[in-house]
XYZ file of C-alpha atoms in Angstrom:
698
model
C 136.834 162.700 171.225
C 135.991 161.788 166.962
C 136.525 164.132 164.328
C 135.375 161.744 161.668
C 132.403 164.144 161.145
C 134.394 166.631 160.215
C 134.903 167.186 156.343
C 137.829 169.536 156.446
C 138.126 169.293 152.503
C 134.571 170.461 152.311
C 134.955 173.258 155.111
C 138.121 174.321 153.781
C 136.182 175.533 150.597
C 133.856 177.737 152.423
C 133.874 181.288 153.000
C 132.308 183.899 155.032
C 129.656 183.525 157.625
C 129.543 179.566 156.615
C 133.045 179.219 157.294
C 132.859 181.063 160.495
C 130.301 178.835 161.767
C 131.639 175.524 160.919
C 135.200 176.622 163.185
C 133.152 178.008 165.536
C 131.395 174.419 165.883
C 134.605 172.725 165.570
C 136.770 174.465 168.329
C 133.843 174.930 170.954
C 133.766 171.002 170.459
C 136.930 170.936 170.855
C 137.157 172.679 173.792
C 134.861 170.484 175.560
C 136.650 167.539 174.938
C 140.125 168.809 176.250
C 139.143 167.342 180.227
C 137.341 164.640 178.614
C 140.055 163.140 176.401
C 143.587 161.780 177.112
C 146.492 164.511 176.665
C 148.035 162.874 173.910
C 144.271 161.402 172.307
C 145.540 162.202 168.172
C 142.220 162.954 167.102
C 141.873 166.123 169.498
C 145.477 166.769 169.006
C 145.172 166.645 165.205
C 141.992 169.764 165.234
C 145.162 172.194 166.108
C 147.351 171.631 162.698
C 144.254 171.453 160.548
C 142.673 174.601 162.189
C 146.262 176.082 161.704
C 145.924 175.960 158.237
C 142.984 177.915 157.898
C 142.500 180.465 160.873
C 145.805 182.387 160.387
C 145.228 182.422 156.496
C 141.446 183.486 156.119
C 140.471 187.156 156.982
C 137.015 186.239 158.262
C 138.578 183.969 160.768
C 140.683 187.136 162.243
C 138.468 186.861 165.504
C 139.175 183.760 166.095
C 143.240 184.105 166.449
C 143.140 184.509 170.241
C 140.366 181.626 170.530
C 142.620 179.607 168.105
C 145.878 180.431 170.462
C 143.732 179.341 173.730
C 143.088 176.222 172.285
C 146.376 175.122 171.419
C 147.275 176.146 174.961
C 145.035 173.878 176.389
C 146.106 170.818 174.087
C 150.085 171.496 174.945
C 150.563 172.205 171.164
C 152.461 175.251 172.768
C 154.523 175.842 169.589
C 151.055 176.709 167.689
C 150.088 179.657 170.195
C 150.080 182.661 167.814
C 151.845 185.317 170.276
C 151.533 188.368 168.558
C 147.274 187.945 168.683
C 147.410 185.559 171.688
C 145.885 186.706 175.102
C 148.522 187.626 178.225
C 148.638 184.107 179.514
C 149.007 181.995 176.517
C 151.214 184.334 174.935
C 153.627 184.035 178.777
C 153.388 180.311 178.441
C 154.281 180.295 174.639
C 157.267 182.445 175.837
C 158.204 180.295 178.715
C 158.958 177.579 176.686
C 160.643 179.415 173.491
C 164.714 178.913 173.667
C 166.045 181.727 171.884
C 169.355 179.445 171.661
C 167.654 177.522 169.342
C 166.347 179.974 167.145
C 163.413 181.089 169.013
C 161.613 177.613 168.486
C 158.574 176.923 171.070
C 158.667 173.539 172.545
C 155.173 171.991 173.405
C 153.683 170.184 176.440
C 155.274 166.545 176.143
C 158.923 168.197 175.076
C 158.984 169.843 177.914
C 157.673 167.073 179.911
C 160.694 164.909 178.666
C 163.495 167.661 179.415
C 161.809 167.369 183.225
C 162.790 163.748 183.295
C 166.251 164.200 182.197
C 166.739 167.366 183.684
C 166.706 165.210 187.221
C 168.793 163.432 185.979
C 166.972 160.217 185.541
C 167.602 158.030 182.196
C 165.212 158.440 179.898
C 163.649 156.074 177.008
C 161.232 158.166 174.852
C 158.830 156.715 172.091
C 157.057 159.042 170.607
C 155.488 159.634 166.468
C 158.118 161.074 164.004
C 156.236 164.339 164.085
C 157.031 164.888 167.396
C 160.021 167.007 167.822
C 162.626 164.492 169.513
C 165.705 166.022 167.390
C 164.424 169.385 169.640
C 165.151 167.657 172.349
C 168.625 166.698 171.930
C 169.552 170.620 170.537
C 167.889 171.878 173.984
C 170.000 169.483 176.168
C 172.737 170.562 174.770
C 171.876 174.278 174.756
C 171.174 173.658 178.672
C 174.898 173.742 179.460
C 174.603 170.892 181.800
C 176.525 168.467 179.807
C 180.082 168.529 178.409
C 181.016 165.463 176.775
C 178.110 163.977 174.492
C 178.207 160.669 172.901
C 175.287 160.377 169.874
C 174.703 157.109 168.700
C 172.962 157.281 164.640
C 172.025 154.417 162.582
C 173.417 155.710 159.153
C 176.086 157.843 158.060
C 173.601 160.092 156.310
C 171.949 160.854 159.528
C 175.587 161.620 160.884
C 175.597 164.733 158.083
C 172.114 165.754 158.808
C 173.024 166.094 162.331
C 176.713 167.472 162.130
C 174.902 170.393 160.087
C 172.576 171.357 162.494
C 174.783 170.801 165.550
C 177.497 172.680 164.244
C 175.302 175.609 163.175
C 173.535 175.796 166.864
C 177.010 174.605 168.966
C 180.063 175.735 167.014
C 181.149 177.987 169.554
C 180.041 175.643 172.662
C 181.158 172.304 171.443
C 183.758 170.461 169.305
C 181.688 168.133 166.966
C 183.836 165.175 166.627
C 182.465 162.804 163.751
C 185.259 161.004 161.747
C 186.986 158.636 162.744
C 190.854 160.488 162.539
C 188.544 163.238 164.230
C 190.860 164.007 167.275
C 188.736 165.587 170.710
C 189.727 168.383 172.512
C 189.710 168.950 176.099
C 186.522 170.975 176.143
C 182.793 170.303 175.192
C 182.799 167.699 172.470
C 179.990 165.679 171.099
C 181.177 162.358 169.574
C 178.783 162.058 166.540
C 178.780 157.631 165.362
C 177.618 154.849 163.912
C 177.659 152.169 166.043
C 180.599 150.628 164.193
C 182.619 154.227 164.575
C 181.747 154.340 168.299
C 182.549 151.021 169.483
C 185.748 151.431 167.832
C 186.626 154.669 169.405
C 189.716 154.917 172.176
C 189.490 158.995 172.884
C 186.024 159.072 174.698
C 186.536 158.904 177.739
C 183.967 160.069 180.956
C 180.716 160.572 179.138
C 178.171 162.914 180.766
C 174.965 161.939 178.579
C 175.011 159.083 175.799
C 171.968 159.657 173.508
C 170.716 156.786 171.017
C 168.345 157.449 168.458
C 165.949 154.462 166.879
C 166.904 152.854 169.779
C 164.586 150.048 168.473
C 167.231 148.733 166.667
C 168.963 147.497 169.465
C 166.256 144.744 169.218
C 167.660 141.244 167.846
C 164.202 140.420 166.713
C 163.786 143.450 164.346
C 166.390 141.049 161.988
C 168.835 143.709 161.770
C 172.436 142.553 161.164
C 174.278 145.539 162.568
C 171.969 144.704 165.922
C 175.097 143.140 167.696
C 177.596 145.605 166.873
C 175.316 148.352 168.052
C 174.160 146.544 171.878
C 177.984 146.500 171.580
C 179.038 150.035 171.163
C 175.902 151.248 173.691
C 176.955 148.908 176.256
C 180.164 150.437 176.131
C 178.886 153.978 175.776
C 176.435 153.623 179.048
C 179.325 152.066 181.232
C 181.541 155.328 180.988
C 178.280 157.468 180.636
C 176.547 159.152 183.961
C 172.811 159.389 182.065
C 171.343 158.410 178.837
C 168.410 159.118 176.710
C 167.211 156.565 174.113
C 164.376 158.228 171.282
C 162.444 155.984 168.770
C 158.886 156.308 167.160
C 155.565 154.356 167.845
C 157.107 151.640 170.774
C 154.451 149.916 173.359
C 156.891 148.632 175.836
C 160.447 147.746 176.562
C 161.611 144.203 177.961
C 164.190 144.686 180.498
C 165.638 141.859 182.548
C 164.267 141.985 186.421
C 167.791 142.689 187.461
C 168.621 145.171 185.132
C 172.041 147.038 184.881
C 170.883 150.044 183.790
C 167.422 152.167 185.351
C 165.355 154.159 183.471
C 162.179 156.044 182.826
C 159.645 154.903 179.669
C 157.634 157.877 178.447
C 155.827 156.590 176.047
C 153.298 159.101 174.084
C 150.913 159.685 170.790
C 151.569 163.205 171.110
C 151.695 164.432 167.093
C 152.182 167.684 166.045
C 150.779 167.295 162.387
C 147.497 165.844 161.197
C 147.192 163.395 158.147
C 144.612 162.656 155.603
C 144.322 158.868 154.261
C 143.608 158.098 151.174
C 142.873 154.704 150.455
C 143.605 153.007 146.742
C 143.532 149.716 147.772
C 141.013 148.631 144.987
C 142.660 150.613 141.954
C 143.547 148.285 139.500
C 146.065 149.532 137.485
C 148.524 151.315 140.697
C 151.218 152.367 138.469
C 149.210 154.627 136.463
C 146.880 156.000 139.852
C 150.791 156.294 141.120
C 151.313 158.484 138.569
C 148.568 160.536 138.127
C 148.887 161.373 141.581
C 152.771 162.127 141.574
C 151.884 164.528 138.238
C 149.305 166.910 140.702
C 151.687 169.389 142.109
C 149.448 169.696 145.621
C 151.029 166.580 146.810
C 154.639 167.821 146.210
C 156.582 167.334 148.181
C 155.961 163.599 147.777
C 157.803 160.781 148.905
C 156.960 157.418 147.138
C 157.866 154.140 149.482
C 159.246 150.880 147.726
C 160.662 147.559 148.870
C 163.932 147.714 147.370
C 166.812 149.745 145.277
C 165.613 147.931 141.607
C 162.052 149.069 142.095
C 162.888 152.614 143.121
C 165.128 152.919 140.083
C 162.499 151.096 137.837
C 159.713 153.292 138.661
C 161.755 156.636 138.889
C 162.529 155.725 134.964
C 158.700 154.738 134.047
C 157.218 158.069 135.915
C 159.870 160.268 133.636
C 158.672 158.376 130.558
C 155.251 160.214 130.366
C 155.924 162.851 133.368
C 158.188 166.112 134.011
C 157.592 167.658 137.289
C 160.551 169.971 137.623
C 162.484 171.966 134.846
C 164.894 172.843 137.968
C 166.996 169.510 137.887
C 168.926 169.521 134.412
C 171.981 170.753 135.617
C 172.325 168.186 138.298
C 171.238 165.470 135.623
C 173.984 167.192 133.374
C 176.709 166.860 136.339
C 175.813 163.406 136.766
C 176.414 162.546 132.980
C 179.700 164.383 133.207
C 180.992 162.955 136.851
C 179.240 159.543 137.282
C 178.716 158.215 133.612
C 175.876 159.055 131.212
C 175.268 155.395 131.387
C 173.764 155.350 134.988
C 170.202 154.876 133.941
C 168.868 157.370 137.433
C 169.950 159.981 135.283
C 166.615 160.392 133.139
C 164.802 160.167 136.003
C 166.811 162.838 137.738
C 166.392 165.058 134.761
C 162.267 165.305 134.944
C 162.092 165.805 138.278
C 162.370 162.231 140.285
C 164.861 161.686 142.616
C 165.946 158.632 144.227
C 167.280 157.501 147.681
C 168.481 154.146 148.429
C 171.609 152.126 149.915
C 173.403 152.220 146.591
C 173.351 156.131 146.090
C 176.362 157.598 146.646
C 176.093 159.470 150.112
C 177.021 163.394 148.699
C 174.843 162.770 145.844
C 171.618 161.005 148.254
C 172.337 164.226 150.567
C 171.593 166.559 147.306
C 168.897 164.533 146.311
C 167.118 165.249 150.082
C 168.019 168.768 149.849
C 166.631 169.733 146.676
C 163.699 167.709 147.672
C 163.523 169.923 150.566
C 163.187 172.700 148.367
C 160.887 171.187 145.918
C 163.585 171.673 143.297
C 162.903 167.467 142.952
C 159.349 167.787 143.843
C 159.011 163.559 143.954
C 161.529 161.267 145.874
C 161.109 157.064 145.488
C 162.872 155.475 148.410
C 163.067 152.928 150.482
C 163.793 152.239 154.256
C 167.443 154.040 153.905
C 164.974 157.172 154.024
C 162.420 156.267 155.995
C 164.341 155.562 159.360
C 166.035 158.723 159.874
C 166.464 161.184 157.631
C 164.405 164.147 158.093
C 162.357 165.637 155.119
C 159.867 167.925 154.285
C 157.367 165.680 152.185
C 153.910 166.642 152.761
C 152.671 163.445 151.079
C 153.868 160.179 151.572
C 152.668 157.843 148.885
C 152.855 153.767 150.149
C 153.203 152.073 147.059
C 154.692 148.235 148.298
C 153.870 146.229 151.696
C 157.443 144.892 151.931
C 160.699 145.972 152.532
C 162.530 143.285 149.665
C 160.558 140.160 150.479
C 159.603 140.202 153.492
C 155.992 142.031 154.416
C 156.684 144.724 156.572
C 154.585 144.784 160.431
C 152.483 147.875 161.621
C 155.861 149.312 163.838
C 157.415 149.870 160.024
C 154.328 150.868 158.251
C 153.407 153.168 161.266
C 157.321 154.864 160.939
C 156.641 154.998 157.017
C 153.259 156.725 157.284
C 154.448 159.529 159.846
C 156.729 160.736 157.351
C 153.644 162.605 155.787
C 153.281 166.381 157.106
C 156.277 168.263 158.884
C 155.442 171.318 161.435
C 155.802 174.829 160.136
C 156.030 173.731 156.406
C 153.018 171.060 156.028
C 150.695 171.071 159.177
C 148.537 168.637 157.136
C 150.158 165.821 155.711
C 148.789 163.177 152.877
C 149.431 159.752 153.020
C 148.179 157.012 149.636
C 147.541 153.682 150.651
C 147.952 151.042 147.653
C 148.238 147.781 149.616
C 146.370 146.420 152.766
C 148.399 147.815 156.013
C 149.457 145.485 158.602
C 146.861 144.364 161.524
C 147.453 146.980 164.487
C 149.536 145.413 167.337
C 151.382 146.705 170.146
C 155.189 147.055 169.548
C 157.597 145.860 172.742
C 161.276 146.445 171.988
C 163.610 143.961 173.812
C 167.348 145.621 173.687
C 169.753 142.769 174.526
C 171.907 144.989 176.555
C 168.894 145.246 178.962
C 168.366 141.313 179.188
C 170.300 138.728 180.975
C 174.103 138.636 179.818
C 174.083 134.954 180.356
C 171.612 134.593 177.222
C 173.147 136.950 174.927
C 174.938 135.948 171.482
C 178.741 134.916 172.061
C 179.350 137.984 169.450
C 177.722 140.691 172.240
C 179.296 139.210 175.410
C 183.086 139.251 174.472
C 182.715 142.800 174.858
C 181.370 142.675 178.435
C 184.227 143.679 181.112
C 185.271 141.393 183.655
C 182.936 143.015 186.432
C 179.921 142.382 184.194
C 180.735 138.686 183.409
C 179.181 135.497 185.168
C 181.209 132.144 185.316
C 178.755 130.886 182.267
C 180.094 133.785 179.879
C 183.611 133.020 181.495
C 183.734 129.341 180.393
C 181.891 130.508 177.067
C 184.867 133.001 176.499
C 187.454 130.644 177.414
C 185.940 128.217 174.674
C 186.015 130.881 172.427
C 189.794 131.709 172.857
C 190.862 127.802 172.662
C 188.555 127.198 169.293
C 189.586 130.157 167.895
C 192.934 130.652 169.131
C 192.704 134.478 170.150
C 192.679 136.634 173.151
C 190.232 138.983 174.132
C 190.644 141.482 171.853
C 190.899 139.014 169.205
C 187.224 138.032 170.209
C 185.932 141.579 169.620
C 187.365 142.111 166.247
C 186.370 138.705 165.031
C 182.991 139.724 166.298
C 182.511 142.738 164.239
C 182.280 140.185 161.530
C 180.574 137.734 163.532
C 182.504 134.772 165.417
C 180.787 131.844 162.706
C 182.068 133.775 159.539
C 185.696 134.546 161.937
C 185.419 130.354 162.707
C 185.006 129.561 158.751
C 187.949 132.113 157.723
C 189.960 131.101 160.296
C 189.534 127.397 158.442
C 189.947 128.635 155.430
C 193.313 130.563 155.909
C 194.585 127.506 157.127
C 194.285 125.815 153.848
C 195.157 129.046 151.888
C 198.619 128.570 154.313
C 199.003 125.049 153.584
C 198.516 125.710 149.926
C 201.132 128.369 150.232
C 198.862 130.794 148.602
C 200.395 134.340 148.761
C 198.442 135.731 151.929
C 201.776 136.759 153.748
C 202.122 140.075 153.024
C 203.347 143.736 154.514
C 202.361 146.970 153.329
C 200.858 147.335 149.720
C 200.058 143.917 148.346
C 200.259 142.911 144.515
C 197.063 142.512 142.509
C 198.056 137.972 143.423
C 198.324 139.112 147.127
C 195.083 140.342 147.435
C 193.189 137.914 144.900
C 194.270 135.429 147.705
C 192.900 137.274 150.442
C 189.508 137.884 148.757
C 189.524 134.063 147.481
C 189.222 133.378 151.351
C 186.580 135.769 151.633
C 184.200 134.804 148.670
C 184.320 131.694 150.476
C 182.148 132.823 152.915
C 180.493 135.687 151.733
C 179.137 135.988 148.488
C 181.005 138.491 145.826
C 177.463 140.372 145.388
C 177.364 141.419 148.691
C 180.534 143.498 147.459
C 178.862 144.727 144.415
C 181.096 142.167 142.367
C 180.271 138.582 140.436
C 182.755 137.215 141.309
C 186.294 137.265 143.305
C 188.585 138.691 139.867
C 185.715 141.310 138.994
C 186.020 142.439 143.079
C 190.011 142.175 142.754
C 189.872 144.048 139.723
C 187.437 146.956 141.208
C 190.051 147.375 143.781
C 192.913 147.766 141.498
C 191.595 149.865 139.357
C 190.235 152.148 142.212
C 193.324 152.634 143.520
C 195.424 153.390 140.226
C 192.774 155.731 139.039
C 193.982 158.954 139.293
C 191.023 160.354 140.272
C 187.349 159.299 141.742
C 185.727 160.495 138.370
C 188.112 158.621 136.458
C 187.048 155.373 138.158
C 183.761 155.908 137.238
C 183.852 157.108 134.262
C 185.905 154.195 133.189
C 183.043 152.023 135.046
C 180.760 153.842 133.008
C 182.767 152.962 129.863
C 183.540 149.558 130.315
C 180.262 148.051 131.857
C 178.571 145.292 129.662
C 175.313 143.448 130.967
C 171.840 145.096 132.131
C 171.810 148.587 133.195
C 170.178 148.134 136.259
C 173.240 146.213 137.792
C 175.142 149.626 136.786
C 174.926 151.418 140.364
C 176.719 148.131 141.843
C 179.721 150.104 142.128
C 178.647 152.358 144.621
C 177.832 148.898 146.550
C 181.361 148.220 145.785
C 182.639 151.417 147.436
C 180.188 151.451 150.314
C 181.777 147.620 151.078
C 185.097 149.728 150.617
C 184.749 151.703 153.758
C 184.170 149.222 156.603
C 182.903 145.766 155.108
C 185.687 144.450 153.288
C 188.855 146.241 155.974
C 186.914 144.321 158.380
C 186.945 140.637 156.684
C 190.995 141.315 155.535
C 191.672 142.437 158.969
C 190.446 139.261 160.749
C 192.301 136.845 157.876
C 195.481 139.148 158.788
C 194.910 138.251 161.969
C 194.575 134.337 161.575
C 197.793 134.414 158.875
C 199.787 136.351 162.366
C 198.574 133.827 164.950
C 200.262 130.653 163.010
C 203.094 132.579 163.581
C 203.434 134.840 160.304
C 205.345 137.941 160.088
C 201.886 139.680 158.398
C 200.465 143.609 157.917
C 197.982 144.466 156.222
C 197.021 147.774 158.229
C 198.684 150.328 155.512
C 196.511 148.538 152.393
C 193.570 148.793 155.078
C 193.958 152.499 156.033
C 193.745 152.948 152.102
C 191.004 150.733 151.114
C 188.535 152.596 153.718
C 188.922 155.881 151.981
C 188.853 154.486 148.665
C 193.171 155.226 148.126
C 191.943 159.415 148.189
C 193.143 161.570 150.972
C 191.608 161.133 154.199
C 189.911 165.126 153.972
C 188.544 164.243 150.319
C 186.764 161.038 151.927
C 185.690 162.978 155.000
C 184.259 166.183 153.068
C 181.946 163.711 150.523
C 180.245 162.159 153.921
C 179.453 166.027 154.289
C 177.624 166.112 151.009
C 181.062 167.156 148.779
C 181.107 164.658 146.398
C 184.616 163.913 145.579
C 184.435 164.713 141.816
C 184.528 168.121 143.339
C 186.469 168.354 145.756
C 189.349 166.281 144.263
C 189.692 169.291 142.079
C 190.878 171.426 144.967
C 192.875 168.967 146.667
C 196.741 170.140 147.377
C 199.097 167.409 148.562
C 200.110 168.654 152.229
C 196.021 169.858 152.783
C 194.538 169.425 156.099
C 190.591 169.578 156.680
C 190.431 172.879 157.398
C 192.828 174.518 154.193
C 191.043 172.314 151.391
C 187.547 173.808 153.160
C 189.150 177.418 152.861
C 190.098 176.831 149.705
C 186.488 175.388 148.637
C 184.737 178.084 150.628
C 186.884 181.165 148.630
C 186.103 179.140 145.438
C 182.341 179.898 146.067
C 182.340 183.331 147.561
C 184.797 184.579 144.066
C 182.855 182.395 141.962
C 185.620 181.038 140.566
C 185.481 179.326 137.017
C 186.585 176.027 138.315
C 182.757 175.411 140.010
C 179.671 175.385 138.045
C 176.770 177.532 139.016
C 175.051 174.317 139.994
C 178.344 173.206 141.918
C 178.851 176.621 143.169
C 175.368 175.990 144.643
C 176.135 172.748 146.367
C 179.315 173.385 147.610
C 177.593 176.309 149.264
C 174.755 174.547 150.750
C 177.094 171.787 152.502
C 179.159 174.074 153.635
C 176.430 176.014 154.787
C 177.136 179.187 153.680
C 175.245 182.070 151.790
C 176.537 182.421 147.884
C 176.952 186.151 146.586
C 174.119 187.579 144.734
């Protein structure tokens, strides 16, 4: 059916009999269309959330409550049925699909269809819009009691933390949530949460009942994600030990598989959406930035996400907005904290002070997490973001303003555009979202995903096939593996380590290591290295990688950053020293956070490959102690883990006592929150309470 004739803004302005007549006409048209339309017809479905914004809130429409619930039942949007006013039949349906284990959440028809597939034991690949409620399906599976050991693969650590909070809140008495590399699972039920880089390196997974892969489209190497190979290898490892799998993602039309695929699955594609969206076309506006700021100044658009192409663009626009607008008076304490704990020279602090949040890959995780929390609480009504937020983290955005048409310098395709647009509106908060388009959207096209692990292994890249078990290889693959072992002089375990940086990069590193050894460069060391030993390894790394990939301008600066990080007594001292000594364009100020991210995984992996090639030349060499410290920023493991869970190190390091484990440090923080300890400001107390999911005493 077509709803183009319905002028919803005008309808919302009606009252009395005029409003009643219009709503009756709409409901009658929708009822007649239920049997004539497809079950997931977006134009039919969007009537329900639009009516939900009117019927329960207008006195003159009280007599329509029961009819509205009947229409919600007929369309399958059972979560919109009003159990207080619905007739007996409609109420029974809603109660049947309401899950008390999840706090009384009511599922809709398509969620039930997906669960029925999974409860039969079949593997399922689900493609559904962002507002479908895919995460609820994972929770429903866990609540069923059918699965004891579950692995969940997520694309970012930010999303790991979001899942961790929700799962611990709902299942803390049923499952152990294993998220950090040093977490040790017990014998009982456990949920392994991890990015592909973490899960591929776990040796304690055992037999898995269910593997869940979120944002599964990233398995397709054609999406130009450099982490795709590792993701495919990690998922291959998990599926090889898993009884069942469930892949989730948005807006996929087909999944390509080899003729004789190793794993069978059902593919469920649905357009079923639980919210409606109003689209505003601003492509013809001359002063787009001016119009953007005009829309951001309207509180009826809040909370608003602004999608831009790059971190630099997000920073620049947020600062420009703060020059002429103030959209919140609740974020001043956050800005003050950033000045005191990161450095007053960080340019985005001014934007935060006036109510503009920023979310991209160069924002520290705990700070980015708090930005999102304040955004959802409408304390930061506007959030400038890049694709790091669009791909995964849930927000309570009412409005999405798509200001750019590219990611970095590449125009996004219709699939990515649909994902960005799908962030507008949120079930239970904003039934009707808004999307503002500032550029021509890409033409609609079907999206097919071709995961490497569902394809022909003989055609797969070397970086993937080195992870295949012996029973899954062919003669052609065995020959390729033999050639790789001979060229790199590595065994199979060494090839898998080399693949973590890319086999081509590893081969280049091998050559540079050999040259450095001939030149007697100090790359042979054990334990804790001196400056010149670190520099010697860095000199090799920057021959295959640009220093800017690690947030530095040169090998010497990168080495200096590492030295200062390990010699600083606290993270706060390190960041304030960086801020004080920073020279150059302030737009590059946040490169220090890029450096810190590189210390977690990228740099340690490259160091490990260099070490492996040094040892292959029969030298006694062991970088492990240094690399373990580097990956956790030369801080206690507990501090690093809490930072990933939303508590910045600048706060937790004040409370850390040598010998603390996670439980003792967390308990000390909880006590400080509960008693209002002076070592926490009022703002910090609220921050820590939110991160630990505890209520602050009034």
